Amino acid sequence: MFHKRKAGILMPVYALPSPGGIGTLGRAAYQWIDFLRDARIGVWQMLPVGPTGFGNSPYQSCSAFAGNEYLIDLDMLANEGLLKAEEYEHLDFGRDPRRVDYGKLYEKRLSALRLAFGRFRPERYADYEVFAADGEMRDYALFCVLKERFSMRCWADWPEPYRDRDEGALARFYAEHRDAVDFRLFLQFVFFSQYRLLKLYAKEAGVELFGDMPLYVSYDSVDVWKRRSAFLLNKDGTPTAVAGVPPDAFSADGQLWGNPLLDWDAMRADGYAWWKERIARAFRLYDILRIDHFRGFDRYYAVPYGENSAKRGTWRQGPGAAFFDGLKEYSIVAEDLGIIDEGVWQLLAETGYPGMKVLSFAFDGNPDNPYLPSRFGENAAVYTGTHDNPPVKAWLMGQSREERSRLTAILKRECRALSLPMRAETPDSLTDKLIEVAFASRAALAVIPYCDLLKLGEEGRINAPSTLSDRNWSYRCLKSDFTGALQRRLSSLAMRFGRG
């Protein structure tokens, strides 16, 4: 898929050092692209940029198509004359520059955006009329206002005419709440307008944007509300079964995600139209796309609705390689971590998509471990770690003496195979060495999460799965983190190992 060797950094937009409590699509994003360009790093990998809700996870969005309004840059709105700096610079968006305070953003940010909406004149924007007629955007805006009207309850608990999308009831609701719905449309218009400008800048800088798409959507989403027939639901709208993964050596109960399952038979009947629209829209934002839980296209795990754990689930057949007919022109990376069997290997072979190789998974002592650099080839994306793992430094610091000794011995062997020196012993130096190994490996794409690049400990962790914590999805970088020395080091690695 990749025509040359590439290197990238995983940096969530929210983690950028923007003013206003959260990373945005404004100046800090442009400066980050400049940093990557000057460091000879050609790929910026992001987490999903859709709206987030309870728990703040970008993988549990209320829309497969909408953008996250928190990422709108207020300074750019001021430059357009839609805001005045004194209207938002004094607002308390959170006191800790290292953490996103989502509660403060919810309280304060929308009030500033409403001021901008009050000055917005649609007739001055040539593309607004077409945007506002987009059915996905209109339904998302309506969904948001309905949730506000019904105290943020799940759509399944709304009064029946709204729950079941009675056309007359929805038309009357829009007529009565037109300003609120149009405000939500305005936010989406601004988000995508700002993103489009950023993407153009990235293209000019030679930096590709690498996005991420969850396989499943949230039950309380506009997608399920709007397309109930595309999901495995009962007549009353409750799921027949939900998504998860079975028990393994790390979890006796498995993982119960709770997302509604896709009705692949129904989707097959219309040629997977919703999915293909979803992917096509994603590639308006990104140059490369990672599809999360790729194994679900081969077989997926279904847990009966109402279960308290994932123990009683069963495997069901997914759509297989036929789903990807007509998608060959897209640059897709398959997230193939977790329980991988022969069916998934076959699907990867048939699609030709590169899978993921995570170096922190490589040191269990198994000489055939597929994550060892000596065991994988060019058609792969190699990572030091992922958003769901502790930073490499934190992982190393948590090792026993025996585990560290084993890792060092294996790493020495891998370094010899790559013609690299191996003198690393401390968590910091071992983190640096794993970054070097990723760059040196045969994988076509090497991606380093920001927390490993900055050699952060547990404080820099992106997410701890199966936990609800204000430390998930909240760590932010400071501008001072990205030094000239760091930029020169990355540039040296990129040149040394032929990556861009």
C-alpha angles and dihedrals in degrees: 000000000000114000094200138018112278139188128204144176123225106226121159111220090234090059094061117111097250121147117249102061101287140050112266143183091266137088097325090056091051091047089050090054089050090051091051093046093051090045090054090242110144103188133061110193116200136186117243111298098207126118116289129212138176108001091019093245115157086209092063101056127162090223136038091203110033128090129236109263091203088069093062110115113233095198090059089053089051090052088056091052094249095113139025119225092233090059094066112011092082095050118113105240092163134310102232112080089199096057137055109229101206092183091059092046091053091050099044114018099064090053090059091046090052089058089055091049090054090061095041115115110191093199090067092062114071095201099045098088093056091044093050090052092058106117094213092054094044093050091048091051091048091047091054093052093046089053090051091048092052098046095263092295119158113271089246088066096051121108109284099255091056096037091053095040099242103193095219093049092048092048091052091046091052092049090052095043102031096131093053092048092047089051090058090047089051091054091053091047091052093046094052093041091054092044092050091055091049092050091052090051091049091051091052089050092051093244118135120213113229114199136190130226125193116222093223133046129217118269090231093059137116088241094062093038090052100038107032091153090063092062134061098257136148121241090265090056098254117130119260088211137351138220128267144118127260127254117284140167091291100044125034091194098041119224120298106199096173098212117143113255123245117249096229093182091057091045092049090056092066096037094260089290096166093049094047091049088050092053093043091053091047090058090056084066102034142040093206128027131202113206111211120225092011091175088074089076088064101036129342132202117242122196119193110254112260097032117134094214139022095248097105099049128121135211118249132188119263127204096274128201093330088074090067096053106124094020098087094107092065125090102234129172117201118224095218101167125129124029104014122174139170092282092059092046088052092049091051090050093049095048096038091220118151116244129213127269115195114197095203087063093055104080107074093113096254107133089207095052104144092218094064110107089231089060102052134063140207100294095077144087110229122206133182087217142331137244090265096054130074114261112273092251092053090047091051093047090054094055125108119237090258093051092049091049091051092048092050093050093049092044091052089054092048091048091053089053089052093043091243127142115243118207099131120128110145125073090252095049093042090052089053090048093052089051089052091048090052091053092045096048124103092246112121092225127038117190126188119195112230091243091061094042089055093040093235124174128219090308090071096052113132098207141352105209120235092019132107108214138142086232091068117092091358113092113117133195126227124227089242090063091073102068131176089248091056091048092051091048092053092046090051092050092048093051094042094053099034098249131139 
